[in-house]
mmCIF file of C-alpha atoms and ligand atoms in Angstrom:
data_model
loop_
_atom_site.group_PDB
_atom_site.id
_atom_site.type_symbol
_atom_site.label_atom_id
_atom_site.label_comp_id
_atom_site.label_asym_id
_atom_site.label_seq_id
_atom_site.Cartn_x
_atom_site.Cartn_y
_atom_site.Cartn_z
ATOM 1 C CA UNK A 218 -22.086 10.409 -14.650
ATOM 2 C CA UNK A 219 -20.805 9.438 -16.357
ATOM 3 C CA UNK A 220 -19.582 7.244 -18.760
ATOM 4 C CA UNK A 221 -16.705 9.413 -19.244
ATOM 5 C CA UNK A 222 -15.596 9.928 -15.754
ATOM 6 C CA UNK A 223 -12.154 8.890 -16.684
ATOM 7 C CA UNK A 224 -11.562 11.648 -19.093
ATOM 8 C CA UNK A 225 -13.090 13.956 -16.034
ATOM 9 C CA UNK A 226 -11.315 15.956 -13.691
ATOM 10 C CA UNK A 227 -9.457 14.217 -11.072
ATOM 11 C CA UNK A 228 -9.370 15.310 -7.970
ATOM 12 C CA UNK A 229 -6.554 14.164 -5.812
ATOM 13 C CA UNK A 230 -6.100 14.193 -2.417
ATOM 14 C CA UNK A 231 -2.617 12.680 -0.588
ATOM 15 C CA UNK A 232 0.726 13.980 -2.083
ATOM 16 C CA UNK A 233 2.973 12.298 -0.082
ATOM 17 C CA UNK A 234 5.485 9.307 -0.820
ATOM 18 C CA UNK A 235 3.434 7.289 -2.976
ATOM 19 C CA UNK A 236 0.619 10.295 -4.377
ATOM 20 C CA UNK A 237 2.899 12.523 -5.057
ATOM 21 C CA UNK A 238 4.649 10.363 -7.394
ATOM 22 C CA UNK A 239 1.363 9.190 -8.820
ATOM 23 C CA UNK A 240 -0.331 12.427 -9.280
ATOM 24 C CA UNK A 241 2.720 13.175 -11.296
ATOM 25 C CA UNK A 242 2.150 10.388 -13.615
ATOM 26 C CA UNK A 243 -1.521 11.285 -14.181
ATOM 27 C CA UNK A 244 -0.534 14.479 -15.165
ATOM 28 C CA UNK A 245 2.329 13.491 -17.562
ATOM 29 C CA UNK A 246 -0.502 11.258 -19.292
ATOM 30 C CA UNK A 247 -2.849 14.433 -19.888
ATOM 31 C CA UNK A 248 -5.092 13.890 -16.920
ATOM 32 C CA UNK A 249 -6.828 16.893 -15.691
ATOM 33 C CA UNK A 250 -6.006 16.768 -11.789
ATOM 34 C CA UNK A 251 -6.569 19.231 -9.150
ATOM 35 C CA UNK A 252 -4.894 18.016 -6.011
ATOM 36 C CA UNK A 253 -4.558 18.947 -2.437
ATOM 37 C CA UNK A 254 -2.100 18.152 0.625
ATOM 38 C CA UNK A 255 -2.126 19.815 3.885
ATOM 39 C CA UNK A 256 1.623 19.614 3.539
ATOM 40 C CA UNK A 257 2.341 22.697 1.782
ATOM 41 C CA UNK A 258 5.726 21.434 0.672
ATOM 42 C CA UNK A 259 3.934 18.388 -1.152
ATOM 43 C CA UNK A 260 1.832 20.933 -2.495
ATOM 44 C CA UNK A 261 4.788 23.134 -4.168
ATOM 45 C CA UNK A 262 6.546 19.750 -5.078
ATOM 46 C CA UNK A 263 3.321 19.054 -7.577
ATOM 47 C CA UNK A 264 3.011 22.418 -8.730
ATOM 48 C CA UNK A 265 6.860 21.856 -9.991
ATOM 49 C CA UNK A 266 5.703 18.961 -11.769
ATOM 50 C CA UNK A 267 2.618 20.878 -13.302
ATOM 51 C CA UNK A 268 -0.229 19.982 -11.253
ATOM 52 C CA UNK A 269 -2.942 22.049 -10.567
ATOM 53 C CA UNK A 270 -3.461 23.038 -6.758
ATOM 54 C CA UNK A 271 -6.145 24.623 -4.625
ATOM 55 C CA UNK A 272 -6.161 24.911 -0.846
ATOM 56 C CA UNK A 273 -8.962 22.426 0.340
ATOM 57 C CA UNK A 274 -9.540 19.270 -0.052
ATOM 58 C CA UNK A 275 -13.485 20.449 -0.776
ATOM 59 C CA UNK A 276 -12.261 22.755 -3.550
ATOM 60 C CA UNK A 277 -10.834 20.126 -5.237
ATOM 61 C CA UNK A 278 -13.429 17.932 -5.422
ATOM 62 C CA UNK A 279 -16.280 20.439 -6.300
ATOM 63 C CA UNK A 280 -15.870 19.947 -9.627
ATOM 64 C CA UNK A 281 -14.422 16.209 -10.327
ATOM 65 C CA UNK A 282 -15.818 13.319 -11.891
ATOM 66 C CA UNK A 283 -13.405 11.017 -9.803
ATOM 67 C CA UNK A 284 -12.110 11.674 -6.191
ATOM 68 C CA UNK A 285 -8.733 9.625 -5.469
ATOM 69 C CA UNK A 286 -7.604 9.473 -2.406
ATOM 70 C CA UNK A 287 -3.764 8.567 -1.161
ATOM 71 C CA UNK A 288 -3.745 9.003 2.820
ATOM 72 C CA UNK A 289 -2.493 7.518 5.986
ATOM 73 C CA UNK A 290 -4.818 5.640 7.204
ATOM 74 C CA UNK A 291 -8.500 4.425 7.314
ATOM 75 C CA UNK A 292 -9.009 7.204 9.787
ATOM 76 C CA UNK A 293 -7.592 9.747 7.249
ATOM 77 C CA UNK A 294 -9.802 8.378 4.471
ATOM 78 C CA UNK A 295 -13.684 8.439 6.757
ATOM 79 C CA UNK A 296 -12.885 11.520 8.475
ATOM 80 C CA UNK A 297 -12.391 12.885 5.359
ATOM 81 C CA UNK A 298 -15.411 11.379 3.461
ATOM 82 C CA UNK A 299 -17.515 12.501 6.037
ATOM 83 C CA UNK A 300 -15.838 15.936 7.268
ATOM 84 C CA UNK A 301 -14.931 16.410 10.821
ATOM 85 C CA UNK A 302 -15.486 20.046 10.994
ATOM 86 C CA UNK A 303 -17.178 20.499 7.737
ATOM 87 C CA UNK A 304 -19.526 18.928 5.410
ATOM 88 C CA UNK A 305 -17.116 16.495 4.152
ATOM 89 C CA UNK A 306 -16.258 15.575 0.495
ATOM 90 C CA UNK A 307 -19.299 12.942 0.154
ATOM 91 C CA UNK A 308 -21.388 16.189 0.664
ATOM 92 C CA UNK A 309 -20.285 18.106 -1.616
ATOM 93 C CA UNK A 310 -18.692 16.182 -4.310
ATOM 94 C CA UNK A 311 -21.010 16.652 -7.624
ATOM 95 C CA UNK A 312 -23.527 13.416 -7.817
ATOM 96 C CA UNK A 313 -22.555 10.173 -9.128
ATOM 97 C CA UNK A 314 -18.477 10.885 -8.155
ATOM 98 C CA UNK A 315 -16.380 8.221 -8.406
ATOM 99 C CA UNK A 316 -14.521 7.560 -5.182
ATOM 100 C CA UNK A 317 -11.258 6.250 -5.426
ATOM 101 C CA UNK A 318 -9.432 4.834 -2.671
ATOM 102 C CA UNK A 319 -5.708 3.701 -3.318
ATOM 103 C CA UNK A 320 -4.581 4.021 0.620
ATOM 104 C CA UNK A 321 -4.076 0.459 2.561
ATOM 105 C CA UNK A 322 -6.866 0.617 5.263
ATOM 106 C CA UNK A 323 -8.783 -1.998 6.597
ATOM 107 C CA UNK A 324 -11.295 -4.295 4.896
ATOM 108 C CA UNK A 325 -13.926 -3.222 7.348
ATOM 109 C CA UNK A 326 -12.973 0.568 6.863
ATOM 110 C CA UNK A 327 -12.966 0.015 2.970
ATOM 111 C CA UNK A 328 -16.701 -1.442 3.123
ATOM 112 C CA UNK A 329 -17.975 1.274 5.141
ATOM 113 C CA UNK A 330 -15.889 3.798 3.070
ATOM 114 C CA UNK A 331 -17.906 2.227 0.452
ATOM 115 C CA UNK A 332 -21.225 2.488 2.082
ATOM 116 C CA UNK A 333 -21.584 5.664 2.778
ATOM 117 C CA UNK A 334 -20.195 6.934 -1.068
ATOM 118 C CA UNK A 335 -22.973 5.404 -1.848
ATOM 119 C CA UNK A 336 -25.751 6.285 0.356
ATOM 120 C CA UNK A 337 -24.844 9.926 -0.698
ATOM 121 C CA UNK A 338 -25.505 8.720 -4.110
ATOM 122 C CA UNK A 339 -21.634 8.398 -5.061
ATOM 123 C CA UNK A 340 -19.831 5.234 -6.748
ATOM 124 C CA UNK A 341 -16.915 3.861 -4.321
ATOM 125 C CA UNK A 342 -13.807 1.557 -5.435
ATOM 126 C CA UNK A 343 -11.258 0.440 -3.013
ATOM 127 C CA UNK A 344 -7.462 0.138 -4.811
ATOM 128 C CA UNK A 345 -4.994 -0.524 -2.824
ATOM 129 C CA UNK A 346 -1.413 -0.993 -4.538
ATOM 130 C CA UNK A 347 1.219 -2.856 -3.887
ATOM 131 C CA UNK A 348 4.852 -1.956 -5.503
ATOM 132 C CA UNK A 349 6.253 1.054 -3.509
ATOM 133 C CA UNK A 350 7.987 4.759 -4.179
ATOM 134 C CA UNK A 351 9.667 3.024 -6.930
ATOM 135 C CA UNK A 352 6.688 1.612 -8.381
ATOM 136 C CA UNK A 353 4.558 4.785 -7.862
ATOM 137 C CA UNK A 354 7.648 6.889 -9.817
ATOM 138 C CA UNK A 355 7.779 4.176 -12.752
ATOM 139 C CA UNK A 356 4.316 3.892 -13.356
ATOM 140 C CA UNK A 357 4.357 0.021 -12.593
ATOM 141 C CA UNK A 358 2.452 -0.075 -9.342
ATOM 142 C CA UNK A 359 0.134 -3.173 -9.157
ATOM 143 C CA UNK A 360 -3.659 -2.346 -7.833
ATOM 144 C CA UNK A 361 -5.917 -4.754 -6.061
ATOM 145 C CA UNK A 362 -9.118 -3.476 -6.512
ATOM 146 C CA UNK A 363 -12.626 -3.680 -5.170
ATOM 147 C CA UNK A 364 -15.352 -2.657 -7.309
ATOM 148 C CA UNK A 365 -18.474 -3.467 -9.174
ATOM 149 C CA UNK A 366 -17.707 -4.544 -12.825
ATOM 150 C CA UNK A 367 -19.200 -1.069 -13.946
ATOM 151 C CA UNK A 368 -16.569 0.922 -11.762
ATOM 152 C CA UNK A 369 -13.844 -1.716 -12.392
ATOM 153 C CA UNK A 370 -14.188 -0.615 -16.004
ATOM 154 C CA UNK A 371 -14.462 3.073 -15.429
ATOM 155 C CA UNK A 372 -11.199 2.877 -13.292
ATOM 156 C CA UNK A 373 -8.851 0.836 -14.894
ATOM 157 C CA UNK A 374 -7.771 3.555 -17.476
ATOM 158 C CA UNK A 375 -7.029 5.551 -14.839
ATOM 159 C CA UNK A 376 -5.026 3.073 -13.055
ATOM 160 C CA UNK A 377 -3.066 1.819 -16.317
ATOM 161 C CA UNK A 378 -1.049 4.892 -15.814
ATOM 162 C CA UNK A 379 0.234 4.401 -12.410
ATOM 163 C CA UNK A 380 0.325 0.871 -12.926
ATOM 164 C CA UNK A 381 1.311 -2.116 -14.503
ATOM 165 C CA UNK A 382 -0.931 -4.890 -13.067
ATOM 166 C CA UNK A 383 -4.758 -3.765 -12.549
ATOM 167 C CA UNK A 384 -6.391 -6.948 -10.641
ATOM 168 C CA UNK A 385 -10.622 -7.081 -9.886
ATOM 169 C CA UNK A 386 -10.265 -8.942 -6.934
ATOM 170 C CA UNK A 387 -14.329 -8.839 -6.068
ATOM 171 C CA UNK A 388 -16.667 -6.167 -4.278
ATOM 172 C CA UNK A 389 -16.087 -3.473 -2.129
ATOM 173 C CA UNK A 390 -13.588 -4.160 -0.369
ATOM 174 C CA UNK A 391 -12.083 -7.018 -1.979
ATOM 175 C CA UNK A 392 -9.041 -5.235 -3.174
ATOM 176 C CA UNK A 393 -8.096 -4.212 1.128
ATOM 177 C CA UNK A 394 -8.742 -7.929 1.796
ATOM 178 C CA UNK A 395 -6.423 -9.153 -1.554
ATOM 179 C CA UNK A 396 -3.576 -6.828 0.052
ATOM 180 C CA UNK A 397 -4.087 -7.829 3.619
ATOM 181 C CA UNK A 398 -3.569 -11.370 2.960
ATOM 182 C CA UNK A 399 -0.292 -11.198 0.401
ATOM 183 C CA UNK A 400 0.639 -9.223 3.240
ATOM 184 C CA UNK A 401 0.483 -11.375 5.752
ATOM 185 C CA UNK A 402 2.213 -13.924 3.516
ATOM 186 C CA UNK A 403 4.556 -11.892 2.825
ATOM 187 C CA UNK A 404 5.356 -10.771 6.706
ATOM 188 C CA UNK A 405 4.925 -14.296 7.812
ATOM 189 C CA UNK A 406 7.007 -15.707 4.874
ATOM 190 C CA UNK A 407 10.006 -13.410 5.426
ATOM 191 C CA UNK A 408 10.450 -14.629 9.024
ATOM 192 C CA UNK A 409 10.491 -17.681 8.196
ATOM 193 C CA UNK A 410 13.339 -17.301 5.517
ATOM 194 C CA UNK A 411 15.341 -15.300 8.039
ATOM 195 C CA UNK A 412 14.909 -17.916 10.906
ATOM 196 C CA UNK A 413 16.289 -20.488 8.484
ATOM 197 C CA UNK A 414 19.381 -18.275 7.166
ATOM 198 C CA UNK A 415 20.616 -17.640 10.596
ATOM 199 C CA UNK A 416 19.688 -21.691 12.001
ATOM 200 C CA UNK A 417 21.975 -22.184 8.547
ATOM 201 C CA UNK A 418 24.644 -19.945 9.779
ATOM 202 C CA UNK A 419 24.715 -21.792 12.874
ATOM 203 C CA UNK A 420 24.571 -24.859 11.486
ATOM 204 C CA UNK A 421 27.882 -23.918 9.293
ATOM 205 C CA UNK A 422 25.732 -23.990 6.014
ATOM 206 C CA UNK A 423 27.247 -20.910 3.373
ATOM 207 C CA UNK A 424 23.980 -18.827 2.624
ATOM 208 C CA UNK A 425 24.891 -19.937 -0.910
ATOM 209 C CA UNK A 426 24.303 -23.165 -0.340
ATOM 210 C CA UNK A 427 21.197 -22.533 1.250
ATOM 211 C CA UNK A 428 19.901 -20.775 -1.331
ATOM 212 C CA UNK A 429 20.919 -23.010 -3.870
ATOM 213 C CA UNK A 430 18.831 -25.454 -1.939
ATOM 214 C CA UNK A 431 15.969 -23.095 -0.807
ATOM 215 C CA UNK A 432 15.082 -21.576 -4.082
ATOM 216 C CA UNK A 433 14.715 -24.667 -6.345
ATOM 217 C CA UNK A 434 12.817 -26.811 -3.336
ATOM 218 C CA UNK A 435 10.111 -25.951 -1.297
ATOM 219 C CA UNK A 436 11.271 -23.823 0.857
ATOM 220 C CA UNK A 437 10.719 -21.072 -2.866
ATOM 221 C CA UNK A 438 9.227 -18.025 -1.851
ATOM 222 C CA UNK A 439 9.187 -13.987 -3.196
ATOM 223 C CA UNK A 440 10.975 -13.524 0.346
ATOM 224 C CA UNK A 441 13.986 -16.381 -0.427
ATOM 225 C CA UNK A 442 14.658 -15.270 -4.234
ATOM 226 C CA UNK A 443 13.950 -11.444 -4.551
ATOM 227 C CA UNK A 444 14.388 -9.884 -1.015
ATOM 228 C CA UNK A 445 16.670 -12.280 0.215
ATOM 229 C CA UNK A 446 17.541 -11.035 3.970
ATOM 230 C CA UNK A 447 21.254 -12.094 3.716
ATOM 231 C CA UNK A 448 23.739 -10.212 0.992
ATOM 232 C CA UNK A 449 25.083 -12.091 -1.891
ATOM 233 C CA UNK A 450 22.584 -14.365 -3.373
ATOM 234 C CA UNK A 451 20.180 -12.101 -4.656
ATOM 235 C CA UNK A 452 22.198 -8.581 -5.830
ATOM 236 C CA UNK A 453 19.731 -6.772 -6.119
ATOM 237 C CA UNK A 454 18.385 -7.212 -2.640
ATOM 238 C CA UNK A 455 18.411 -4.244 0.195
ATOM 239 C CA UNK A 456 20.421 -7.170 1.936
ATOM 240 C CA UNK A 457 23.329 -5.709 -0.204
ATOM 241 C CA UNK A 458 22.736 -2.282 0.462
ATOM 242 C CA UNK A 459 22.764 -1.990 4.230
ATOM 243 C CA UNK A 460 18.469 -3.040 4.309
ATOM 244 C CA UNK A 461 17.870 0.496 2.893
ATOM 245 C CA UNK A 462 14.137 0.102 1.683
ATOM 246 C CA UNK A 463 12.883 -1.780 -0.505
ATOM 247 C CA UNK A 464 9.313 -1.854 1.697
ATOM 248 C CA UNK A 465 10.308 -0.094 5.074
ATOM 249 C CA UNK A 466 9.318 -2.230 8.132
ATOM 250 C CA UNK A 467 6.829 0.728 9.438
ATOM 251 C CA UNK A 468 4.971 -0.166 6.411
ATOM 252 C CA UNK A 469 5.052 -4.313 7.277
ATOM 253 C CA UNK A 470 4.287 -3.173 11.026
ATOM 254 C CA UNK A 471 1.085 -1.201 9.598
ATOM 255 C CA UNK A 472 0.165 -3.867 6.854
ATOM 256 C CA UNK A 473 0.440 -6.844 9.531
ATOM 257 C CA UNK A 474 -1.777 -4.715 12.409
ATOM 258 C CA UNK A 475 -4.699 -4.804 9.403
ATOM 259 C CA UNK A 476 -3.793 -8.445 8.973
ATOM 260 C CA UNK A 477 -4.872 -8.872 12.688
ATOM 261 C CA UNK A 478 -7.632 -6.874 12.754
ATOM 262 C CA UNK A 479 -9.152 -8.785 9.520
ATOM 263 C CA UNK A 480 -8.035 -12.165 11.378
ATOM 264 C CA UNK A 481 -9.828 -10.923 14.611
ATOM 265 C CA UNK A 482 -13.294 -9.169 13.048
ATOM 266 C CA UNK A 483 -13.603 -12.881 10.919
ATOM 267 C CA UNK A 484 -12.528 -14.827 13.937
ATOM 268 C CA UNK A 485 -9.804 -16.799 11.804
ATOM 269 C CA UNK A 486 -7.217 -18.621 14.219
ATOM 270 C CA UNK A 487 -4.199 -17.128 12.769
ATOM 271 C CA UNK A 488 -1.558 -17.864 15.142
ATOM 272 C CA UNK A 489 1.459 -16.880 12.570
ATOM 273 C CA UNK A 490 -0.236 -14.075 11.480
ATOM 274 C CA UNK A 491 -0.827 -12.600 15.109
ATOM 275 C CA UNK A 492 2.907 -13.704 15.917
ATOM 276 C CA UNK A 493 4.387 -11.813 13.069
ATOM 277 C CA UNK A 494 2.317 -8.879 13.724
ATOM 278 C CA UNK A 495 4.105 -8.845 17.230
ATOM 279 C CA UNK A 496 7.362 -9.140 15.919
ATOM 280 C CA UNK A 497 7.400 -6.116 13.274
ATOM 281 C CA UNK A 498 5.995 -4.167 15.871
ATOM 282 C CA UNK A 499 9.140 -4.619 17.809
ATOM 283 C CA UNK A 500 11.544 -4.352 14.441
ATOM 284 C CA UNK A 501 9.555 -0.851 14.100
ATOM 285 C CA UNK A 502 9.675 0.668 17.230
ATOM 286 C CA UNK A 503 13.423 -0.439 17.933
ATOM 287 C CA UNK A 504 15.014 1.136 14.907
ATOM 288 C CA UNK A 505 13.660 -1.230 12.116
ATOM 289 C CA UNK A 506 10.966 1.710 10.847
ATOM 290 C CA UNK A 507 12.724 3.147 8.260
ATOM 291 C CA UNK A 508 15.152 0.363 7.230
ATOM 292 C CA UNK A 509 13.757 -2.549 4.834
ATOM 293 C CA UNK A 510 12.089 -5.227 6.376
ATOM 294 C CA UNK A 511 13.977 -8.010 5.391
ATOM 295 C CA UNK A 512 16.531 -6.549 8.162
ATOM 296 C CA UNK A 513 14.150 -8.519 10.488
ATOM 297 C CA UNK A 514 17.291 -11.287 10.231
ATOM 298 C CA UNK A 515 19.702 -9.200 11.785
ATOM 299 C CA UNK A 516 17.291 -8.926 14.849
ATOM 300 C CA UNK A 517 16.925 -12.685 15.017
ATOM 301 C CA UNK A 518 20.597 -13.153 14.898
ATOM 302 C CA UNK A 519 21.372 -10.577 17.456
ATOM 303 C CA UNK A 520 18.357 -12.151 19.901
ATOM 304 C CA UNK A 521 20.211 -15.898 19.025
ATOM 305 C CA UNK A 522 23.919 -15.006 19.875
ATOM 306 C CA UNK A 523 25.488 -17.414 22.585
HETATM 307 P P1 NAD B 277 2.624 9.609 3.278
HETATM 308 O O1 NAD B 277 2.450 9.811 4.739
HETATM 309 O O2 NAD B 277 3.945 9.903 2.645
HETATM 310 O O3 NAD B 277 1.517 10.468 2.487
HETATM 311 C C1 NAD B 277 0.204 10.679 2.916
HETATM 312 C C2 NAD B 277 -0.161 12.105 2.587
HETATM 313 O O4 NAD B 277 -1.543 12.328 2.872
HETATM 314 C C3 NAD B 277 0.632 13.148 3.393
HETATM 315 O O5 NAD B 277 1.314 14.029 2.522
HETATM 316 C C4 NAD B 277 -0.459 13.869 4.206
HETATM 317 O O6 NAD B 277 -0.170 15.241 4.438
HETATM 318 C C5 NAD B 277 -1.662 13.685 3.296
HETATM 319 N N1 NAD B 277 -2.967 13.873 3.930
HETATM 320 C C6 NAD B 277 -3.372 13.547 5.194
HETATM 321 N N2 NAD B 277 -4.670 13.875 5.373
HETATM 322 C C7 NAD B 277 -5.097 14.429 4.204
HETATM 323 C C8 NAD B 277 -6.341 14.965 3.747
HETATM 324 N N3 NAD B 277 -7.424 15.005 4.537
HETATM 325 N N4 NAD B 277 -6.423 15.444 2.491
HETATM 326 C C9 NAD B 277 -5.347 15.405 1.652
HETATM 327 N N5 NAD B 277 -4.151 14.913 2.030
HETATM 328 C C10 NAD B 277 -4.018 14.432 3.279
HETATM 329 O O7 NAD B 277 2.207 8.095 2.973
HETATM 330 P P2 NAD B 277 2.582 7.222 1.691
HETATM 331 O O8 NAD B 277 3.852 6.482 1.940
HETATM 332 O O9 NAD B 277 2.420 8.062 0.452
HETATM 333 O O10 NAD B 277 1.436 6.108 1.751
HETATM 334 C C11 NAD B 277 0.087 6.414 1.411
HETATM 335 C C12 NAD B 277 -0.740 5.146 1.532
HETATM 336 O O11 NAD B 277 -0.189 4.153 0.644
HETATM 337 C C13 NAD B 277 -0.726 4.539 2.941
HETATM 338 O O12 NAD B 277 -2.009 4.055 3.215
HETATM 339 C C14 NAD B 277 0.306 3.421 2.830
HETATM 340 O O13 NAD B 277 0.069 2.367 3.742
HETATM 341 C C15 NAD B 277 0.121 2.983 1.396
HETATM 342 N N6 NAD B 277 1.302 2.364 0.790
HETATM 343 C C16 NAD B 277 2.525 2.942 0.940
HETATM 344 C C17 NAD B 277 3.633 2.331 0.330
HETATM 345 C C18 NAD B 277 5.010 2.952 0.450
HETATM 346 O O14 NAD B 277 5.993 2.288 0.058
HETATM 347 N N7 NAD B 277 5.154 4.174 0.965
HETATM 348 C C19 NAD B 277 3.477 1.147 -0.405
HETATM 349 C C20 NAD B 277 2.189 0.604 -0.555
HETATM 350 C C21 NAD B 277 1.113 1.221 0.034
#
């Protein structure tokens, strides 16, 4: 292959939340895609919306130019590379496939995902996204990707559907570490903002007048002026809508547990990073899963009543 791999068949694999919703725009853009989901229900959803299903993830990449996967996990994405009871799509995937993976995994996962596409003689490009259900249904997803300049080239067609920012962040791999560290900002950053709404609240400061203050001083952040943890300032905020998500804490608990693996396997002292890690895991697994992460303030509040 193929200079033209992005007018090739596409073979997708991961229907769920966010490749579902992505497959669909694909399709809607004239994309040939043949897609697959254990999940029969996600595979009956994408038939509704026109796409093309078979019933193994082998079948659908026997005869694709580009192989994108949308999974779980790292796990999901090298057991299914390699095959755990069969060959595995590296082995039978046409030569020269481009592999395509937009799941968050680690960076370490990523670069081996990478080296063995291509010791089977595959291309590999790692494209994590960050941007949600929302973004995935509007088409305006961002993508951090990892790729030689050759693939880089070959994907971002391809990605300018589902997406609205397409960023070469470096090698294999590159886009996992890009997504892991805005991530960890991110996790560590919204903490912070909550910490300081509820010290206000106890200090008798109006969250208005903290943010008035906050969001033109240094204390400016994506956390403060877009997903404000307290209702009011920012409207459009899941503060205002009971922390429905907006970017569900599961998904900060996940993101934050690759943040400490990539702090531990490069033997970085990141104290905040570790610490925040800790704490989503506890938002998760008390009832925070499904609600928007943000609601991380109403657990510091609760833990500071006197
Ligand atoms: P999801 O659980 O809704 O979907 C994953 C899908 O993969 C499921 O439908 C599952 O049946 C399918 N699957 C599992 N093994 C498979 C295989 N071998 N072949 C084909 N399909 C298989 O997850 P999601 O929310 O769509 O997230 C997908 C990835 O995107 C995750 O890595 C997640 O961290 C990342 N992500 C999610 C969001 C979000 O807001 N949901 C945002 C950014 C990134």
């Amino acid at each position: 292959m193929s200079e033209n791999a992005a007018s090739g068949t596409i073979a997708f694999l991961g229907l769920g939340h966010m490749g579902g919703p992505m497959a669909v725009n694909l399709v809607k853009a004239g994309h040939q895609v043949v897609a697959y989901d254990p999940v029969p229900a996600a595979l009956e959803a994408a038939r509704e919306h026109g796409i093309a299903t078979v019933d193994s993830a082998e079948e659908a990449v026997a005869g694709a130019s580009v192989v994108l996967t949308m999974l779980p996990s790292g796990k999901h994405v090298l057991d299914a590379y390699r095959g755990v009871d069969g060959p595995g799509l590296l082995a039978v995937a046409p030569p020269n496939t481009l592999f395509l993976d937009c799941s968050t995994i680690n960076v370490d996962e990523a670069r081996e995902a990478a080296a063995i596409a291509l010791e089977a003689g595959h291309r590999s490009v790692d494209a994590p996204v960050s941007g949600g259900v929302v973004g995935a249904e509007a088409g305006t997803l961002t993508f951090m990707v990892g790729a030689l300049p050759e693939d880089f080239e070959t994907v971002k067609p391809i990605l300018e559907l589902m997406g609205r920012r397409i960023v070469h962040c470096g090698d294999h791999g590159a886009g996992q570490a890009a997504k892991v560290c805005n991530n960890m900002i991110l996790g560590v950053s919204m903490i912070a903002v909550s910490e300081a709404f509820v010290l206000g609240e106890k200090l008798g400061l109006t969250h208005q007048a903290l943010f008035d203050v906050a969001s033109n001083a240094s204390g400016q952040c994506w956390a403060l002026t877009t997903n404000c943890p307290v209702p009011g300032p920012v409207p459009t905020s899941p503060a205002n809508r009971d922390y429905q998500p907006g970017f569900a804490g599961a998904l900060m608990a996940k993101d934050l547990r690759l943040a400490v693996n990539a702090l531990e396997s490069t033997g970085v002292d990141g104290q905040m990073g570790h610490l925040a890690s800790q704490i989503y895991d506890a938002f998760a697994a008390e009832g925070g899963a499904g609600r928007d992460f943000s609601g991380i303030i109403t657990d510091i509040r609760d833990k500071s009543a006197k």
